[in-house]
Coordinates of C-alpha atoms and ligand atoms in Angstrom, one line a residue:
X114 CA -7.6 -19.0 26.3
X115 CA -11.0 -17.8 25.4
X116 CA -11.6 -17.2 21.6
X117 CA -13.2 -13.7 21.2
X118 CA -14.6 -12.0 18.1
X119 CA -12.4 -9.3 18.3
X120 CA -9.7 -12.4 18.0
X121 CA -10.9 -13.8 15.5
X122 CA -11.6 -10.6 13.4
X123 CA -8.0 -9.4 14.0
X124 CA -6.8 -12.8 13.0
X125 CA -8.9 -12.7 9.7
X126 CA -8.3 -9.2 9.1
X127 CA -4.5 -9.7 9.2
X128 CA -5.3 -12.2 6.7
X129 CA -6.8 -10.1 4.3
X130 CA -4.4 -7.7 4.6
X131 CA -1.9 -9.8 3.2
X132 CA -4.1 -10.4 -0.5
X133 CA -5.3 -7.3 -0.8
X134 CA -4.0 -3.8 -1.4
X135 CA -2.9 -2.0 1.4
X136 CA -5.2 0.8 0.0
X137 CA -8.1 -1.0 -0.4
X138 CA -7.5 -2.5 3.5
X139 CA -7.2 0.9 5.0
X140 CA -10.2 1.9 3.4
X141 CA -12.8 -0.9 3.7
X142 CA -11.6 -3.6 6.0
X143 CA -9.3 -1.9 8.9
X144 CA -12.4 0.7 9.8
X145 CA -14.8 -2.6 10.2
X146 CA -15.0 -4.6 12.7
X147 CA -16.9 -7.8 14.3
X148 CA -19.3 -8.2 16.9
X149 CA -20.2 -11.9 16.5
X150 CA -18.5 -14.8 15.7
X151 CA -19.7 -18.6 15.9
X152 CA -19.0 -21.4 14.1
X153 CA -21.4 -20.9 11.1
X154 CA -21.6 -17.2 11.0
X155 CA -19.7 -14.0 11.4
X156 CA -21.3 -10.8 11.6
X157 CA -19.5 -8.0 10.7
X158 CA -20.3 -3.9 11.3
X159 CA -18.9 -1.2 9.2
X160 CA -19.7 2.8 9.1
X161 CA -21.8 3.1 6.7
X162 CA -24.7 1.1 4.7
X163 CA -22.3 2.3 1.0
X164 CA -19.6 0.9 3.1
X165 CA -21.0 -2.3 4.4
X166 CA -22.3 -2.9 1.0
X167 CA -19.1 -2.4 -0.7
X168 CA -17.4 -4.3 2.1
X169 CA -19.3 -7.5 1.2
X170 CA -19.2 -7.5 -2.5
X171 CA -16.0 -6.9 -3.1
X172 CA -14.4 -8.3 -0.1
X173 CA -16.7 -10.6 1.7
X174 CA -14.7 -13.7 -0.4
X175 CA -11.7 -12.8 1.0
X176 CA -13.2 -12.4 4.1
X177 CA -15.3 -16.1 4.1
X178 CA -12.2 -17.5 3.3
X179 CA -10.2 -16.8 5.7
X180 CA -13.2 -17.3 8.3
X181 CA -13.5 -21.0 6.7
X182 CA -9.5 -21.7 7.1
X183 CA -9.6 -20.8 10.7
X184 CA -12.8 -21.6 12.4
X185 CA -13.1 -24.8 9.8
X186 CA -16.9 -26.0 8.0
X187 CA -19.1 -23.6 6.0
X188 CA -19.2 -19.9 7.4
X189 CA -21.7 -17.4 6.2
X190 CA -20.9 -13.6 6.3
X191 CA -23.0 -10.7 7.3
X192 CA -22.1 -7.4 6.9
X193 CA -24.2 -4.4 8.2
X194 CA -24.4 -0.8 9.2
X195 CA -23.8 0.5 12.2
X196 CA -24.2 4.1 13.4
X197 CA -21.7 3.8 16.5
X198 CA -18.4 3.5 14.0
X199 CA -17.2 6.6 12.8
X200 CA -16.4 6.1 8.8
X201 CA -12.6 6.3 8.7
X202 CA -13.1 5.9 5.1
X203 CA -10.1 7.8 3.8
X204 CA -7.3 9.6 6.0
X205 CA -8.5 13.5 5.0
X206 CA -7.0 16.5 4.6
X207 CA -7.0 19.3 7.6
X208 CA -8.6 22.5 6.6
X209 CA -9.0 24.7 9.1
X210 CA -10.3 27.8 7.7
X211 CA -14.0 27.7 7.0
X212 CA -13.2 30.4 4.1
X213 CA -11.1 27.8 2.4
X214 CA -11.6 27.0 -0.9
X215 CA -12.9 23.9 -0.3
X216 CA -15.3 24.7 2.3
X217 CA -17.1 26.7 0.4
X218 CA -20.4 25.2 -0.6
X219 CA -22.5 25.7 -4.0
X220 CA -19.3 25.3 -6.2
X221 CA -20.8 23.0 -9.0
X222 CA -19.9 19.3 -8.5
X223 CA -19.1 19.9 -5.2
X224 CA -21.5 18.7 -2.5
X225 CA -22.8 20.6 0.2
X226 CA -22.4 18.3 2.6
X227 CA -18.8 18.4 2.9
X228 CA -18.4 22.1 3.4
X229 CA -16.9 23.4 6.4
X230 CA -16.5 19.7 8.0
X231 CA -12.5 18.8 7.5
X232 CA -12.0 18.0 3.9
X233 CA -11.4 14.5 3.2
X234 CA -8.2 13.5 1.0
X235 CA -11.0 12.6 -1.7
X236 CA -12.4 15.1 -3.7
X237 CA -14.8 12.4 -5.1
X238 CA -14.0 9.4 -6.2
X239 CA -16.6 7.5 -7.3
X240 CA -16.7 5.4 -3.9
X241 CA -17.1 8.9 -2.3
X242 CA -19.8 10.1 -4.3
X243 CA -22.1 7.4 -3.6
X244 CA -21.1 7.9 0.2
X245 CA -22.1 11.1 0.4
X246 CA -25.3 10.5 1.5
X247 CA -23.9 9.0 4.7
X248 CA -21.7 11.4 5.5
X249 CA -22.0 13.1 8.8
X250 CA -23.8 16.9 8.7
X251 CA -21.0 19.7 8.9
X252 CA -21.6 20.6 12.3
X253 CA -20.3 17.6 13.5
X254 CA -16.8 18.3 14.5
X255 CA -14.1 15.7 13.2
X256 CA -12.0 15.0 15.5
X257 CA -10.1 12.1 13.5
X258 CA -7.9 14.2 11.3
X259 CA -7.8 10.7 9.5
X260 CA -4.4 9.4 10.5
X261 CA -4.1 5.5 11.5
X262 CA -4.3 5.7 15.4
X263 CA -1.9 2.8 15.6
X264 CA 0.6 4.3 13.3
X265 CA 2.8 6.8 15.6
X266 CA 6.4 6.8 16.5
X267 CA 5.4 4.9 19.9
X268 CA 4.6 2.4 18.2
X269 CA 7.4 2.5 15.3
X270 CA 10.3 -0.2 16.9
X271 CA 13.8 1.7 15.6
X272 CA 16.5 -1.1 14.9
X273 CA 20.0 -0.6 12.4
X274 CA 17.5 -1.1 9.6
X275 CA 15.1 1.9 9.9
X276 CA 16.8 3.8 12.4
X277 CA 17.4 6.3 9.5
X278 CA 14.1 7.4 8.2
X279 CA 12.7 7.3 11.8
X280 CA 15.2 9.9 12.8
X281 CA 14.4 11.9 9.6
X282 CA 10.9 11.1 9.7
X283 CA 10.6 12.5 13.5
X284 CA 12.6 15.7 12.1
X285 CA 10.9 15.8 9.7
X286 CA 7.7 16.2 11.8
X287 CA 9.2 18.9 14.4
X288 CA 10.5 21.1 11.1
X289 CA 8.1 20.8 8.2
X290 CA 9.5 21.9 5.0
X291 CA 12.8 23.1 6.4
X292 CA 15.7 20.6 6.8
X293 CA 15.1 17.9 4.4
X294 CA 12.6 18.2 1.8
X295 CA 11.3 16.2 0.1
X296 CA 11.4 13.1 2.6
X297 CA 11.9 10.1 0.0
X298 CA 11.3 7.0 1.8
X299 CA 11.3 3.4 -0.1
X300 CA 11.7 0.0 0.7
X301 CA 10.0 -3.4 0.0
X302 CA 6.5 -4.2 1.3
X303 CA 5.3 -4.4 4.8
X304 CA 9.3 -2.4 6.1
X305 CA 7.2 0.4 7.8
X306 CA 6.7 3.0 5.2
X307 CA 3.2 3.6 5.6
X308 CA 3.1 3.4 9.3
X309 CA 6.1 6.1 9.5
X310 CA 4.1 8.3 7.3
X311 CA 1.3 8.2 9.9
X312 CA 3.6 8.6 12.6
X313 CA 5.2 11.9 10.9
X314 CA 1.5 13.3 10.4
X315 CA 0.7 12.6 13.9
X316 CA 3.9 14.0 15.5
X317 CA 3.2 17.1 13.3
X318 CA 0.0 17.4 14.4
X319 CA 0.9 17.2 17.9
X320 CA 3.5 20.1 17.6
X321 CA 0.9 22.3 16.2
X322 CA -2.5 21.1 15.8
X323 CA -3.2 23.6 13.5
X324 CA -1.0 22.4 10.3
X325 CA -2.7 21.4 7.7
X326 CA -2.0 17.5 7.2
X327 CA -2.7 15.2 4.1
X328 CA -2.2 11.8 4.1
X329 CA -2.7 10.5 0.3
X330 CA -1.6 7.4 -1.6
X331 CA -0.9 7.3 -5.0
X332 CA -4.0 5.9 -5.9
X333 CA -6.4 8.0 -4.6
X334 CA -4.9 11.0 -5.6
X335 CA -4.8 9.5 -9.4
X336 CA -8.5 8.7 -8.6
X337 CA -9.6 12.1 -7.5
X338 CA -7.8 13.9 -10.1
X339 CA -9.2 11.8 -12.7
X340 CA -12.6 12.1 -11.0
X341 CA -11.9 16.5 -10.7
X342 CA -11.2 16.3 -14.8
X343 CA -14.4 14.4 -15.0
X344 CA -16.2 17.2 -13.1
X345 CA -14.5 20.2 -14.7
X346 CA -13.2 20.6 -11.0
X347 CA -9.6 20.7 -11.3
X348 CA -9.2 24.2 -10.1
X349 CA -10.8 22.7 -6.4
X350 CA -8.4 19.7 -6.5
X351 CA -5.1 21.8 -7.2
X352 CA -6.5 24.4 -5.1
X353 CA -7.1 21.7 -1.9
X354 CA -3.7 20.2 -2.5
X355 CA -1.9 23.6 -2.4
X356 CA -3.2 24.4 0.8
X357 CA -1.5 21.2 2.7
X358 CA 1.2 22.2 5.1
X359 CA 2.3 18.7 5.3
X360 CA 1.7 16.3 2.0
X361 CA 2.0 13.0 2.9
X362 CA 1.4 10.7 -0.6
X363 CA 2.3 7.0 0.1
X364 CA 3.7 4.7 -2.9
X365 CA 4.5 7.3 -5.6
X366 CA 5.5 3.8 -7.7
X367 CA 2.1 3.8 -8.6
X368 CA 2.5 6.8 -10.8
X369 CA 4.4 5.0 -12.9
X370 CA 3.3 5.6 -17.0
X371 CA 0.5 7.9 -15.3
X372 CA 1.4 11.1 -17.5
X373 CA -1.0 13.7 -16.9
X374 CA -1.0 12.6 -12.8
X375 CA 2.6 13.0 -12.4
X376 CA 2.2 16.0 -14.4
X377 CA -0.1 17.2 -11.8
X378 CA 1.7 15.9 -9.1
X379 CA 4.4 17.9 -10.2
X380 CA 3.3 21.0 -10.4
X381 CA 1.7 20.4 -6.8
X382 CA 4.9 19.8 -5.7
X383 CA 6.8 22.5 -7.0
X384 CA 4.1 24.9 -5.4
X385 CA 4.4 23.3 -2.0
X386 CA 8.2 23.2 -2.1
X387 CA 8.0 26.8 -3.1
X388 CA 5.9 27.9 0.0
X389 CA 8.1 25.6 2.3
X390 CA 5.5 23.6 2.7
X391 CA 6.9 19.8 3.8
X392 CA 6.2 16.8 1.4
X393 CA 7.1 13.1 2.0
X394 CA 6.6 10.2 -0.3
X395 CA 7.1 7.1 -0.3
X396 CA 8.1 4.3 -3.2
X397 CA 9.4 0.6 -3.4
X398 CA 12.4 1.7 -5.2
X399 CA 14.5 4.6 -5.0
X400 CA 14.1 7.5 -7.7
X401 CA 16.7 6.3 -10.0
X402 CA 14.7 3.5 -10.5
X403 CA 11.6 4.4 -11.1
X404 CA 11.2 3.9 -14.5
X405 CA 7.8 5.2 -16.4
X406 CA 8.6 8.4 -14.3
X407 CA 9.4 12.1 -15.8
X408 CA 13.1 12.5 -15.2
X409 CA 11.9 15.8 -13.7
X410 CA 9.8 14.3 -11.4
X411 CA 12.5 12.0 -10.7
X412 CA 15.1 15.0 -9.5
X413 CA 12.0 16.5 -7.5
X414 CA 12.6 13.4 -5.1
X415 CA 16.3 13.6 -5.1
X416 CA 16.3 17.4 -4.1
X417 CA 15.8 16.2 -0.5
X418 CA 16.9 13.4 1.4
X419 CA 16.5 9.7 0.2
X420 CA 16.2 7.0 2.9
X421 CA 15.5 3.1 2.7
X422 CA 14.3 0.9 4.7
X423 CA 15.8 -2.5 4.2
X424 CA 14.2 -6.0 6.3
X425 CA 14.4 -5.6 10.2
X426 CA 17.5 -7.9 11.1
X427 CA 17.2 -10.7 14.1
X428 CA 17.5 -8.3 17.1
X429 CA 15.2 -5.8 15.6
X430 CA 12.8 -8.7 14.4
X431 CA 13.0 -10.1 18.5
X432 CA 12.1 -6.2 19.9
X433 CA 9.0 -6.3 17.3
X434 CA 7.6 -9.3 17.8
X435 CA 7.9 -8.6 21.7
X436 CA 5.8 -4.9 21.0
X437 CA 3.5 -7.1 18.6
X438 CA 2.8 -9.7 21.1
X439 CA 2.3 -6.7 23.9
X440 CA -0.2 -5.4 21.4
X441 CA -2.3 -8.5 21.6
X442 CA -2.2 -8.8 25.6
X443 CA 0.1 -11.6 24.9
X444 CA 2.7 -13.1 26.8
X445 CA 5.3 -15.6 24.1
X446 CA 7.9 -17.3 25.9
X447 CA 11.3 -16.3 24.5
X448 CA 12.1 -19.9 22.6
X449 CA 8.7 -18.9 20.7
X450 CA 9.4 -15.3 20.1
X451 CA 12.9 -16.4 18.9
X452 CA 11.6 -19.2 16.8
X453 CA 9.4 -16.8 15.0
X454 CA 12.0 -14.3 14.9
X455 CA 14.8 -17.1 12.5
X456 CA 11.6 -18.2 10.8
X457 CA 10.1 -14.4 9.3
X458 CA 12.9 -12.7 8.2
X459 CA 11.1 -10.6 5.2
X460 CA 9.1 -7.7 6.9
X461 CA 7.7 -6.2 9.6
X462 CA 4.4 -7.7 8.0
X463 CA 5.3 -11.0 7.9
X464 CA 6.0 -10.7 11.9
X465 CA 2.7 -9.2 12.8
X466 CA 0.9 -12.1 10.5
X467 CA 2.6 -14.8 12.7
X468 CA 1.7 -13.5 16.1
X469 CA -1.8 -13.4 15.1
X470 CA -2.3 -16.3 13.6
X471 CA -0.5 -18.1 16.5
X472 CA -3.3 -15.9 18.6
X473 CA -6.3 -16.7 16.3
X474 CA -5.3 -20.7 16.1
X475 CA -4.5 -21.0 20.2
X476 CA -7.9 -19.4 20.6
X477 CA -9.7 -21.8 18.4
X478 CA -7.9 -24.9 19.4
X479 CA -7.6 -23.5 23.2
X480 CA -4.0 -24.1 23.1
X481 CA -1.0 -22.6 24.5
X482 CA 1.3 -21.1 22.4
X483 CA 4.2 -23.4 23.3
X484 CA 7.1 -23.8 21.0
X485 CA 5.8 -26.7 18.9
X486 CA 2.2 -25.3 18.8
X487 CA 4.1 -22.3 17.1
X488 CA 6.1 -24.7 14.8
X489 CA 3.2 -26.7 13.8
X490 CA 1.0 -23.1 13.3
X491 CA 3.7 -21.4 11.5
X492 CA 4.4 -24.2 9.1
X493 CA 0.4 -24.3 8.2
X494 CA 0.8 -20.9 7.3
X495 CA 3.3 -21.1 5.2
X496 CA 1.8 -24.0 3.1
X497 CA -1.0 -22.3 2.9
X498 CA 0.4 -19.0 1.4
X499 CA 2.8 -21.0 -0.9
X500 CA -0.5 -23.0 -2.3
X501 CA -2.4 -18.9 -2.9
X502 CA 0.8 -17.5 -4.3
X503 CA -0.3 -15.8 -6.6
X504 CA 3.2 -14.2 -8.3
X505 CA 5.7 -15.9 -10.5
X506 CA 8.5 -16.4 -10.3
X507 CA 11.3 -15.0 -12.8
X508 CA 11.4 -18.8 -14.3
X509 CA 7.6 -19.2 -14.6
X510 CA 7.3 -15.5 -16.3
X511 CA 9.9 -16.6 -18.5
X512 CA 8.4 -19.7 -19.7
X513 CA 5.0 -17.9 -20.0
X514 CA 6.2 -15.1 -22.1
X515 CA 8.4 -17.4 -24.3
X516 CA 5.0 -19.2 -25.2
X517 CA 3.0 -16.5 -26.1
X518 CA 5.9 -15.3 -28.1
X519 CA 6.3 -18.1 -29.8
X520 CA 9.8 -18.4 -28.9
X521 CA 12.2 -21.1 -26.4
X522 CA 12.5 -20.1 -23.1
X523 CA 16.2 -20.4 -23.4
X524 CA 16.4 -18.3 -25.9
X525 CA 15.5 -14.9 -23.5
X526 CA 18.6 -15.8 -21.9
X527 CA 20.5 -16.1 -25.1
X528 CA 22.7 -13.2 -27.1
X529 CA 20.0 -13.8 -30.0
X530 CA 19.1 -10.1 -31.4
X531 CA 16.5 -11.8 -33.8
X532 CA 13.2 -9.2 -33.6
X533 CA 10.4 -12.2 -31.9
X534 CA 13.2 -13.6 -29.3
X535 CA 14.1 -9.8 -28.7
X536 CA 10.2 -8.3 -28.4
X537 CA 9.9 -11.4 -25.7
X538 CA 13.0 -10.8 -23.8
X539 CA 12.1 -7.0 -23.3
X540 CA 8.6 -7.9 -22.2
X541 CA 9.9 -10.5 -20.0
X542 CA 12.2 -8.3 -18.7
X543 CA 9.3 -5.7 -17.8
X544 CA 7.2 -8.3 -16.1
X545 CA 9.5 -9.4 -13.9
X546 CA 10.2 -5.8 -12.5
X547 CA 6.5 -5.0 -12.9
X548 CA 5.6 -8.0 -10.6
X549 CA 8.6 -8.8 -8.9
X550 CA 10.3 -5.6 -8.4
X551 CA 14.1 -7.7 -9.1
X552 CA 16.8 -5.3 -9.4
X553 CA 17.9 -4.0 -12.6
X554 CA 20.7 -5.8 -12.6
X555 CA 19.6 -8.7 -11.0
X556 CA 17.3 -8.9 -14.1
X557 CA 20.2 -8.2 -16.1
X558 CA 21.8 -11.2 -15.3
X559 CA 18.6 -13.8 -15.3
X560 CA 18.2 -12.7 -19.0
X561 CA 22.1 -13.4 -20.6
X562 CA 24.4 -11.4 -18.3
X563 CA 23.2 -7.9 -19.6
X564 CA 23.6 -4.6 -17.8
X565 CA 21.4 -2.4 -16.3
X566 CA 21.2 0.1 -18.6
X567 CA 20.3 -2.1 -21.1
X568 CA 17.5 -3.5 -18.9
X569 CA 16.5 -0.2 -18.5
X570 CA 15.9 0.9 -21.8
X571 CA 14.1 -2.5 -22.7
X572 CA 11.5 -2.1 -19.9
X573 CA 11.4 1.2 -21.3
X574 CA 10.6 0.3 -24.9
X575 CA 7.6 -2.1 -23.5
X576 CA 6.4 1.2 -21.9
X577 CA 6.6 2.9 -24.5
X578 CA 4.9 0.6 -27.3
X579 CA 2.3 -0.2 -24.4
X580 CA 1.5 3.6 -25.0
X581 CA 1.2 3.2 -29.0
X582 CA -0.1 0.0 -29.5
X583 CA -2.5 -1.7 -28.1
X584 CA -2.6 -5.0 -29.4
X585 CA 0.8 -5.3 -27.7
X586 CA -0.5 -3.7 -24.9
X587 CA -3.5 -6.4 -24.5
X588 CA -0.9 -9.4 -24.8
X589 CA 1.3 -7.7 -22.0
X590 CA -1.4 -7.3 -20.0
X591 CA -2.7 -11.0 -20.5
X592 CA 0.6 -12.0 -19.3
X593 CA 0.4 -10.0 -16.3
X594 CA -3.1 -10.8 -15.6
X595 CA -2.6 -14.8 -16.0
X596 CA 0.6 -14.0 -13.5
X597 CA -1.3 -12.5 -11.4
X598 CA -3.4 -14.8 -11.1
X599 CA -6.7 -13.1 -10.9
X600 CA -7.1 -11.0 -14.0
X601 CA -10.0 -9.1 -12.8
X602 CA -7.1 -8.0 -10.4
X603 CA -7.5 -6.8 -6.8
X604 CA -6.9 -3.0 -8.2
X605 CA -10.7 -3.1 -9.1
X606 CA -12.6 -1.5 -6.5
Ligands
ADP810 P1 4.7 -0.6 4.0 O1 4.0 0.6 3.9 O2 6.2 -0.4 4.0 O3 4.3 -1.7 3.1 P2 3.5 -0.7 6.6 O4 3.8 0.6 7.1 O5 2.1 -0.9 6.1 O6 4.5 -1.2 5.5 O7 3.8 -1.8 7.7 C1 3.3 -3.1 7.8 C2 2.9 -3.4 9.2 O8 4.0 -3.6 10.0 C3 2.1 -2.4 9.8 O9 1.1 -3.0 10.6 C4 3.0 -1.6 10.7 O10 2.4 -1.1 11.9 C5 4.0 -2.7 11.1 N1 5.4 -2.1 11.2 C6 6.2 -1.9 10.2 N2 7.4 -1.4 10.7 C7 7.3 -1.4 12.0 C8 8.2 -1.1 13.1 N3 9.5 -0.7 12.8 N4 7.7 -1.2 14.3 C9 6.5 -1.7 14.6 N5 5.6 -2.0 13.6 C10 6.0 -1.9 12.4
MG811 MG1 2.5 1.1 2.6

């Protein structure tokens, strides 16, 4: 097999993907791509000179790193501009009609450049503001309403697992704002969420390609309303957001203990819902759970229909990995597909990584992907993401917490009600849902068989005193940081 750059790129890419947010990956990394690869060096094109820039500062370690694990020795990274890419910076927002608000030029803060061109889903973030030079004059037509290409129902394998929200998702998509809104999906990384959003905004368009369609995370809409208060411009931002036929905003989680963003969120929502407009979010936990949000925000999301999406079981796993490996042009033998089936059981993500890994390696190596080359492969992998886990585990947050408590470790687990052994159980308990996501109950039980509710209100307490005081505040965040591993965290760009 011949090792291409495109190869290659995919195989780092896919890398990447896995130690950065998905955010960040659609917006710098997925829109990039490679045009050389040898040995020593690998040069790398994206949209835009902001974006190559940006690309290679905050990403180009990531990047090296995985270069250096697959094609082996030093590699050096180059990262340039090039004019043939369009910038798929950020998935946008439709507007059709040139009077739209937001089209309108010579609003202050607003830049002229983006009139009349399709709005993007950023007002202006930072990121966008120093873009702006770059951006293409209005007259050029869009034609990219911003969507992920790959993300469509096509593409989207149904098994017992998600067979749910893909049948909501698709009516969703025929019926905006009619039969079940809001769509509340949720699930654990890499299940499909994002990719069904996509597909919902794509199958809308394709109904009527007139709708107005927004694709937002969570993120970026905290960043462009913080950025609209920072420009007086919040009359354009709710404006813009009120004129979506179809509000797509991906891992509403992240709103968590964001007050004044869920408080615009909320009022967004309640004038979209009250125009019948359609609105689908989606969340690693169902409402309920979502503690750190407005109990009124909360009821929003159970007004419509709640769906998970739980791990793809065996067959389901076999029909991906067979689409996956079609993707790549690639023909795995059924012992292969079936051995990588029993040995990725936790998400859709954890699939794709494998088959293109096993692609990037039997490139490199010019080796077939035979059953033992796939054993050998897959087992490096895993090593090597156990060695860069980055994440506690409930026992190692325990033991960190108790120490900069001052307290045993055993004693989070005891009935103890003394105030230091307390103040550390609670802030235990909160990291372990903040980084691990464990069930309420499940956290209950790791911490001296209590209930849910009682976890519940703990993790709400640490909210709460993060709020107040923020000397506690700095120690949680320590803890997280040092967890995390990387306390400039990968939330900085
Ligand atoms: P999430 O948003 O839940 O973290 P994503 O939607 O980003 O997950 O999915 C992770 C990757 O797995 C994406 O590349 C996506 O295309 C793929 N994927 C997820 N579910 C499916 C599925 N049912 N069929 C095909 N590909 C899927
Ligand atoms: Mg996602």
């Amino acid at each position: 097999m011949e090792l291409t750059a495109e190869d290659v790129w995919a195989a780092i890419r896919a890398e990447v993907h896995e130690r950065i947010p998905e955010h960040a990956y659609q917006t710098w990394i997925a829109g990039a791509r490679c045009v050389a690869v040898s040995a020593g060096e690998l040069i790398v094109e994206a949209p835009s000179p902001f974006h190559a820039e940006w690309l290679e500062d905050k990403y180009g370690d990531f990047i090296i790193e995985a270069a250096t694990g697959m094609l082996g020795g030093t590699v050096t990274l180059t990262v340039r501009a090039s004019s043939s890419i369009q910038d798929p910076t950020v998935p946008s927002v439709r507007v059709d009609s040139p009077t739209d608000a937001f089209a309108q030029t010579g609003a202050p803060g607003e830049t002229p450049s983006s009139a009349g061109e399709p709005v993007r889903a950023h007002i202006a973030s930072p990121e966008v503001s120093a873009r702006v030079g770059t951006t293409p004059p209005r007259s050029v037509p869009l034609t990219d309403p911003g969507l992920f290409s790959r993300y469509t129902f096509d593409r989207f394998v149904v098994g017992g697992n998600n067979q749910l929200a893909d049948a909501a998702g698709r009516a969703v998509a025929d019926n905006p704002g009619q039969l079940y809104n809001p769509l509340f999906l949720y699930g654990g990384v890499g299940l499909g969420k994002t990719h069904l959003m996509h597909a919902i905004g794509h199958a809308s368009l394709s109904v009527d390609p007139h709708r107005r369609v927004a694709y937002v995370s969570s993120e970026q809409f905290t960043n462009e309303l913080i950025q609209a208060i920072r420009m007086g411009a919040t009359d354009r931002f709710r404006a813009r957001y009120r004129e979506i036929d179809l509000l797509l905003v991906d891992d509403v989680h992240f709103l968590r203990g964001k007050e004044s963003t869920q408080e615009e969120f909320f009022h967004t929502f309640n004038t979209l819902y009250d125009a019948q407009r359609q609105i689908v979010v989606t969340s690693d936990r169902p409402p309920r759970e979502m503690e750190g949000l407005e109990q009124r925000l909360v009821s929003r999301f159970e007004w419509g229909l709640v769906v998970d999406l739980r791990p793809p079981d065996y067959e389901t796993r076999m029909a991906i990995l067979r689409t996956k490996a079609e993707d790549e042009g690639l023909v795995l033998a059924d012992e292969v597909i079936d051995y990588i089936a029993h040995s990725c059981s936790s998400s859709v993500r954890e699939l794709e990584g494998a088959v293109l890994k096993l692609l990037a390696v039997s490139s490199v190596w010019r080796e077939d992907i035979t059953l033992p080359f796939s054993k050998r492969v897959l087992a490096l992998r895993r090593l090597e993401q156990q060695d860069r886990a980055p994440i506690a585990s409930p026992d190692r947050i325990t033991r960190l917490v108790a120490n900069r408590w001052r307290v045993r470790p055993e004693a989070l687990a005891s009935k103890s009600r003394s105030r230091n052994i307390a103040e550390a159980r609670h802030v235990a308990m909160y990291v372990v849902r903040e980084l691990l996501g464990t069930p309420l109950q499940q956290i209950g039980e790791i911490y001296g068989g209590r209930d849910h509710s009682t976890v519940l209100y703990s993790i709400r307490k640490v909210e709460s005193r993060m709020g107040e005081d923020d000397d506690f505040r700095g120690r949680v965040e320590d803890v997280l940081a040092e967890l995390r591993g990387d306390s400039s965290g990968p939330f900085q760009y």
